[in-house]
Amino acid sequence: MKTYYNNDGNPYTLETLISFDSIQTESDKVARVINEKYEKIHIIGLLKGSFVFMTDLIRKITIPLTLDFMAVSSYEGTESTGEVKILKELNEPIGGKDIIILEDIVDTGLTLVKTVELLKTRAPKSIMIVSLLDKPSRRTMDSSADIACFEIPDEFVVGYGIDYEQRHRELKDICKVVFPATG
């Protein structure tokens, strides 16, 4: 097993948690739901973690769509700060549109709650939240995705667009970051 080193020089390894094939199977299901429910949609990908999921998913959607990106964060490193920052705003109005928010992970729920609150002030027709991963054990806010592809334990994960210190987004699988036991 390959050993990696974080920015502080601490070693860690990666263990596959969810395979690329499993992700594709779930994204097929999500696309079917979207294709059956809507006539046209506007997808908002929450950067940076959702971009690979978004890329694969939009190729499976058969209805007309437009898309945009938004960058919202409540994290520094591996920990939630408890404060949500908008790092990149939308480029176009969403009023009157059926919106699909694509999220990489619903963790504490803080980022999701604040993002939805903000978007609702812009008068979309509807909002559906689709998350690749869900960590319900970490939830501190009353929020959840309308569709969550995978429920995962309280593990720090990377791959398939999700990073650790801007690394490992290129991995096809979703992997858990394993730090050696200390003490």
PDB file of C-alpha atoms in Angstrom:
ATOM      1  CA  MET A   1       0.000   0.000   0.000  1.00  0.00           C
ATOM      2  CA  LYS A   2       1.397   3.386  -1.029  1.00  0.00           C
ATOM      3  CA  THR A   3       2.159   5.934   1.691  1.00  0.00           C
ATOM      4  CA  TYR A   4       1.387   9.608   1.066  1.00  0.00           C
ATOM      5  CA  TYR A   5       2.400  12.637   3.132  1.00  0.00           C
ATOM      6  CA  ASN A   6       0.205  15.618   3.949  1.00  0.00           C
ATOM      7  CA  ASN A   7       1.379  19.243   3.999  1.00  0.00           C
ATOM      8  CA  ASP A   8       2.615  18.799   7.584  1.00  0.00           C
ATOM      9  CA  GLY A   9       4.684  15.746   6.621  1.00  0.00           C
ATOM     10  CA  ASN A  10       2.361  13.253   8.325  1.00  0.00           C
ATOM     11  CA  PRO A  11       1.957   9.902   6.563  1.00  0.00           C
ATOM     12  CA  TYR A  12      -1.341   8.425   5.422  1.00  0.00           C
ATOM     13  CA  THR A  13      -2.635   5.713   3.116  1.00  0.00           C
ATOM     14  CA  LEU A  14      -5.773   5.303   1.022  1.00  0.00           C
ATOM     15  CA  GLU A  15      -8.270   2.428   1.092  1.00  0.00           C
ATOM     16  CA  THR A  16     -10.980   2.032  -1.546  1.00  0.00           C
ATOM     17  CA  LEU A  17     -14.412   2.665  -0.062  1.00  0.00           C
ATOM     18  CA  ILE A  18     -16.612   2.921  -3.197  1.00  0.00           C
ATOM     19  CA  SER A  19     -15.617   1.676  -6.641  1.00  0.00           C
ATOM     20  CA  PHE A  20     -15.955   3.650  -9.859  1.00  0.00           C
ATOM     21  CA  ASP A  21     -18.363   1.008 -11.201  1.00  0.00           C
ATOM     22  CA  SER A  22     -20.629   1.397  -8.162  1.00  0.00           C
ATOM     23  CA  ILE A  23     -20.605   5.171  -8.639  1.00  0.00           C
ATOM     24  CA  GLN A  24     -21.617   4.772 -12.280  1.00  0.00           C
ATOM     25  CA  THR A  25     -24.479   2.445 -11.347  1.00  0.00           C
ATOM     26  CA  GLU A  26     -25.824   4.990  -8.854  1.00  0.00           C
ATOM     27  CA  SER A  27     -25.415   7.934 -11.230  1.00  0.00           C
ATOM     28  CA  ASP A  28     -27.426   5.970 -13.835  1.00  0.00           C
ATOM     29  CA  LYS A  29     -30.250   5.751 -11.278  1.00  0.00           C
ATOM     30  CA  VAL A  30     -30.045   9.478 -10.496  1.00  0.00           C
ATOM     31  CA  ALA A  31     -30.200  10.360 -14.200  1.00  0.00           C
ATOM     32  CA  ARG A  32     -33.305   8.190 -14.643  1.00  0.00           C
ATOM     33  CA  VAL A  33     -35.065   9.980 -11.770  1.00  0.00           C
ATOM     34  CA  ILE A  34     -34.190  13.399 -13.199  1.00  0.00           C
ATOM     35  CA  ASN A  35     -35.193  12.418 -16.746  1.00  0.00           C
ATOM     36  CA  GLU A  36     -38.581  11.166 -15.531  1.00  0.00           C
ATOM     37  CA  LYS A  37     -39.344  14.056 -13.159  1.00  0.00           C
ATOM     38  CA  TYR A  38     -38.412  17.133 -15.202  1.00  0.00           C
ATOM     39  CA  GLU A  39     -38.843  18.587 -18.696  1.00  0.00           C
ATOM     40  CA  LYS A  40     -35.731  20.753 -18.420  1.00  0.00           C
ATOM     41  CA  ILE A  41     -33.357  21.611 -15.585  1.00  0.00           C
ATOM     42  CA  HIS A  42     -30.649  23.974 -14.442  1.00  0.00           C
ATOM     43  CA  ILE A  43     -27.857  22.151 -12.611  1.00  0.00           C
ATOM     44  CA  ILE A  44     -25.705  23.935 -10.049  1.00  0.00           C
ATOM     45  CA  GLY A  45     -22.510  22.069  -9.232  1.00  0.00           C
ATOM     46  CA  LEU A  46     -20.972  22.958  -5.899  1.00  0.00           C
ATOM     47  CA  LEU A  47     -17.241  23.291  -6.483  1.00  0.00           C
ATOM     48  CA  LYS A  48     -14.807  21.864  -6.338  1.00  0.00           C
ATOM     49  CA  GLY A  49     -15.789  18.410  -5.126  1.00  0.00           C
ATOM     50  CA  SER A  50     -18.855  17.788  -7.316  1.00  0.00           C
ATOM     51  CA  PHE A  51     -17.302  18.473 -10.720  1.00  0.00           C
ATOM     52  CA  VAL A  52     -16.451  14.859 -11.640  1.00  0.00           C
ATOM     53  CA  PHE A  53     -19.867  13.613 -10.483  1.00  0.00           C
ATOM     54  CA  MET A  54     -21.504  16.425 -12.464  1.00  0.00           C
ATOM     55  CA  THR A  55     -19.528  15.611 -15.609  1.00  0.00           C
ATOM     56  CA  ASP A  56     -20.530  11.952 -15.534  1.00  0.00           C
ATOM     57  CA  LEU A  57     -24.143  12.675 -14.580  1.00  0.00           C
ATOM     58  CA  ILE A  58     -24.926  15.267 -17.266  1.00  0.00           C
ATOM     59  CA  ARG A  59     -23.865  12.825 -19.996  1.00  0.00           C
ATOM     60  CA  LYS A  60     -26.621  10.490 -18.772  1.00  0.00           C
ATOM     61  CA  ILE A  61     -29.371  13.107 -18.637  1.00  0.00           C
ATOM     62  CA  THR A  62     -31.535  13.168 -21.760  1.00  0.00           C
ATOM     63  CA  ILE A  63     -33.638  16.292 -21.104  1.00  0.00           C
ATOM     64  CA  PRO A  64     -32.490  19.837 -21.936  1.00  0.00           C
ATOM     65  CA  LEU A  65     -30.217  21.296 -19.282  1.00  0.00           C
ATOM     66  CA  THR A  66     -28.160  24.324 -18.476  1.00  0.00           C
ATOM     67  CA  LEU A  67     -25.521  24.460 -15.799  1.00  0.00           C
ATOM     68  CA  ASP A  68     -23.606  26.744 -13.535  1.00  0.00           C
ATOM     69  CA  PHE A  69     -21.155  26.447 -10.675  1.00  0.00           C
ATOM     70  CA  MET A  70     -21.025  27.844  -7.194  1.00  0.00           C
ATOM     71  CA  ALA A  71     -18.227  27.505  -4.663  1.00  0.00           C
ATOM     72  CA  VAL A  72     -19.331  27.419  -1.043  1.00  0.00           C
ATOM     73  CA  SER A  73     -17.213  26.128   1.817  1.00  0.00           C
ATOM     74  CA  SER A  74     -17.333  25.529   5.537  1.00  0.00           C
ATOM     75  CA  TYR A  75     -14.077  23.543   5.667  1.00  0.00           C
ATOM     76  CA  GLU A  76     -10.424  24.146   6.363  1.00  0.00           C
ATOM     77  CA  GLY A  77      -8.361  21.009   5.890  1.00  0.00           C
ATOM     78  CA  THR A  78     -10.393  18.105   7.290  1.00  0.00           C
ATOM     79  CA  GLU A  79     -12.529  20.097   9.752  1.00  0.00           C
ATOM     80  CA  SER A  80     -15.730  22.120   9.393  1.00  0.00           C
ATOM     81  CA  THR A  81     -15.252  25.721  10.568  1.00  0.00           C
ATOM     82  CA  GLY A  82     -18.944  26.229  11.337  1.00  0.00           C
ATOM     83  CA  GLU A  83     -18.983  29.273   9.046  1.00  0.00           C
ATOM     84  CA  VAL A  84     -20.106  29.224   5.407  1.00  0.00           C
ATOM     85  CA  LYS A  85     -18.252  31.300   2.835  1.00  0.00           C
ATOM     86  CA  ILE A  86     -19.333  31.903  -0.763  1.00  0.00           C
ATOM     87  CA  LEU A  87     -16.164  31.657  -2.828  1.00  0.00           C
ATOM     88  CA  LYS A  88     -17.801  31.796  -6.290  1.00  0.00           C
ATOM     89  CA  GLU A  89     -21.235  33.151  -7.164  1.00  0.00           C
ATOM     90  CA  LEU A  90     -23.557  31.914  -9.909  1.00  0.00           C
ATOM     91  CA  ASN A  91     -23.127  33.455 -13.357  1.00  0.00           C
ATOM     92  CA  GLU A  92     -26.813  33.601 -14.290  1.00  0.00           C
ATOM     93  CA  PRO A  93     -30.217  34.100 -12.638  1.00  0.00           C
ATOM     94  CA  ILE A  94     -32.176  31.045 -11.475  1.00  0.00           C
ATOM     95  CA  GLY A  95     -35.637  32.588 -11.064  1.00  0.00           C
ATOM     96  CA  GLY A  96     -38.427  30.312 -12.332  1.00  0.00           C
ATOM     97  CA  LYS A  97     -36.097  27.376 -13.045  1.00  0.00           C
ATOM     98  CA  ASP A  98     -36.122  23.793 -11.768  1.00  0.00           C
ATOM     99  CA  ILE A  99     -32.778  23.622  -9.982  1.00  0.00           C
ATOM    100  CA  ILE A 100     -30.702  20.539  -9.233  1.00  0.00           C
ATOM    101  CA  ILE A 101     -27.930  21.207  -6.703  1.00  0.00           C
ATOM    102  CA  LEU A 102     -25.102  18.684  -7.041  1.00  0.00           C
ATOM    103  CA  GLU A 103     -23.058  18.227  -3.876  1.00  0.00           C
ATOM    104  CA  ASP A 104     -20.121  15.911  -3.237  1.00  0.00           C
ATOM    105  CA  ILE A 105     -20.808  15.213   0.470  1.00  0.00           C
ATOM    106  CA  VAL A 106     -23.540  16.189   2.901  1.00  0.00           C
ATOM    107  CA  ASP A 107     -21.672  16.166   6.194  1.00  0.00           C
ATOM    108  CA  THR A 108     -22.776  18.507   8.999  1.00  0.00           C
ATOM    109  CA  GLY A 109     -25.415  19.946   6.665  1.00  0.00           C
ATOM    110  CA  LEU A 110     -24.324  23.526   7.327  1.00  0.00           C
ATOM    111  CA  THR A 111     -23.095  24.276   3.802  1.00  0.00           C
ATOM    112  CA  LEU A 112     -26.207  22.742   2.275  1.00  0.00           C
ATOM    113  CA  VAL A 113     -28.649  24.621   4.539  1.00  0.00           C
ATOM    114  CA  LYS A 114     -26.986  27.986   3.907  1.00  0.00           C
ATOM    115  CA  THR A 115     -26.730  27.379   0.150  1.00  0.00           C
ATOM    116  CA  VAL A 116     -30.401  26.400  -0.151  1.00  0.00           C
ATOM    117  CA  GLU A 117     -31.466  29.396   1.973  1.00  0.00           C
ATOM    118  CA  LEU A 118     -29.537  31.698  -0.358  1.00  0.00           C
ATOM    119  CA  LEU A 119     -30.865  30.119  -3.553  1.00  0.00           C
ATOM    120  CA  LYS A 120     -34.490  30.210  -2.341  1.00  0.00           C
ATOM    121  CA  THR A 121     -34.239  34.017  -2.137  1.00  0.00           C
ATOM    122  CA  ARG A 122     -33.709  33.983  -5.921  1.00  0.00           C
ATOM    123  CA  ALA A 123     -37.163  32.469  -6.651  1.00  0.00           C
ATOM    124  CA  PRO A 124     -36.397  29.192  -8.418  1.00  0.00           C
ATOM    125  CA  LYS A 125     -39.391  27.075  -9.450  1.00  0.00           C
ATOM    126  CA  SER A 126     -38.036  24.126  -7.445  1.00  0.00           C
ATOM    127  CA  ILE A 127     -34.842  22.847  -5.844  1.00  0.00           C
ATOM    128  CA  MET A 128     -33.725  19.215  -5.739  1.00  0.00           C
ATOM    129  CA  ILE A 129     -30.537  18.307  -3.885  1.00  0.00           C
ATOM    130  CA  VAL A 130     -28.472  15.400  -5.170  1.00  0.00           C
ATOM    131  CA  SER A 131     -25.423  14.343  -3.192  1.00  0.00           C
ATOM    132  CA  LEU A 132     -22.889  11.728  -4.128  1.00  0.00           C
ATOM    133  CA  LEU A 133     -22.140  10.952  -0.471  1.00  0.00           C
ATOM    134  CA  ASP A 134     -24.051  11.330   2.783  1.00  0.00           C
ATOM    135  CA  LYS A 135     -22.554  11.235   6.302  1.00  0.00           C
ATOM    136  CA  PRO A 136     -25.640  11.314   8.546  1.00  0.00           C
ATOM    137  CA  SER A 137     -23.595  10.590  11.682  1.00  0.00           C
ATOM    138  CA  ARG A 138     -22.007  14.063  11.347  1.00  0.00           C
ATOM    139  CA  ARG A 139     -25.258  15.986  10.851  1.00  0.00           C
ATOM    140  CA  THR A 140     -25.654  19.059  13.055  1.00  0.00           C
ATOM    141  CA  MET A 141     -28.268  20.820  10.904  1.00  0.00           C
ATOM    142  CA  ASP A 142     -31.712  19.611   9.890  1.00  0.00           C
ATOM    143  CA  SER A 143     -30.876  18.932   6.264  1.00  0.00           C
ATOM    144  CA  SER A 144     -30.550  16.094   3.842  1.00  0.00           C
ATOM    145  CA  ALA A 145     -30.282  15.495   0.132  1.00  0.00           C
ATOM    146  CA  ASP A 146     -33.361  14.513  -1.843  1.00  0.00           C
ATOM    147  CA  ILE A 147     -31.154  11.852  -3.407  1.00  0.00           C
ATOM    148  CA  ALA A 148     -27.944  10.556  -1.818  1.00  0.00           C
ATOM    149  CA  CYS A 149     -26.085   7.939  -3.828  1.00  0.00           C
ATOM    150  CA  PHE A 150     -24.091   6.480  -0.927  1.00  0.00           C
ATOM    151  CA  GLU A 151     -24.286   6.686   2.844  1.00  0.00           C
ATOM    152  CA  ILE A 152     -20.814   6.511   4.346  1.00  0.00           C
ATOM    153  CA  PRO A 153     -19.429   6.308   7.884  1.00  0.00           C
ATOM    154  CA  ASP A 154     -17.619   9.206   9.531  1.00  0.00           C
ATOM    155  CA  GLU A 155     -14.452   8.802   7.469  1.00  0.00           C
ATOM    156  CA  PHE A 156     -12.458  11.410   5.582  1.00  0.00           C
ATOM    157  CA  VAL A 157     -12.651  10.498   1.884  1.00  0.00           C
ATOM    158  CA  VAL A 158     -10.973  11.492  -1.369  1.00  0.00           C
ATOM    159  CA  GLY A 159     -11.189  10.667  -5.048  1.00  0.00           C
ATOM    160  CA  TYR A 160     -13.743  11.122  -7.814  1.00  0.00           C
ATOM    161  CA  GLY A 161     -13.284  14.897  -7.544  1.00  0.00           C
ATOM    162  CA  ILE A 162     -12.993  15.083  -3.750  1.00  0.00           C
ATOM    163  CA  ASP A 163      -9.655  16.222  -2.349  1.00  0.00           C
ATOM    164  CA  TYR A 164      -7.417  16.271   0.679  1.00  0.00           C
ATOM    165  CA  GLU A 165      -5.153  19.335   0.568  1.00  0.00           C
ATOM    166  CA  GLN A 166      -5.969  19.643  -3.163  1.00  0.00           C
ATOM    167  CA  ARG A 167      -4.712  16.088  -3.824  1.00  0.00           C
ATOM    168  CA  HIS A 168      -6.353  12.888  -5.068  1.00  0.00           C
ATOM    169  CA  ARG A 169      -9.248  14.425  -7.072  1.00  0.00           C
ATOM    170  CA  GLU A 170      -8.105  12.349 -10.062  1.00  0.00           C
ATOM    171  CA  LEU A 171      -8.777   8.966  -8.434  1.00  0.00           C
ATOM    172  CA  LYS A 172     -11.577   6.990 -10.094  1.00  0.00           C
ATOM    173  CA  ASP A 173     -12.708   5.383  -6.836  1.00  0.00           C
ATOM    174  CA  ILE A 174     -13.698   7.045  -3.582  1.00  0.00           C
ATOM    175  CA  CYS A 175     -11.106   6.179  -0.958  1.00  0.00           C
ATOM    176  CA  LYS A 176     -10.900   6.658   2.766  1.00  0.00           C
ATOM    177  CA  VAL A 177      -7.864   8.488   4.134  1.00  0.00           C
ATOM    178  CA  VAL A 178      -6.176   6.367   6.809  1.00  0.00           C
ATOM    179  CA  PHE A 179      -3.792   7.992   9.258  1.00  0.00           C
ATOM    180  CA  PRO A 180      -1.576   5.715  11.374  1.00  0.00           C
ATOM    181  CA  ALA A 181      -2.714   5.275  14.967  1.00  0.00           C
ATOM    182  CA  THR A 182      -0.895   7.616  17.319  1.00  0.00           C
ATOM    183  CA  GLY A 183      -0.014   7.146  20.940  1.00  0.00           C
TER     184      GLY A 183
END
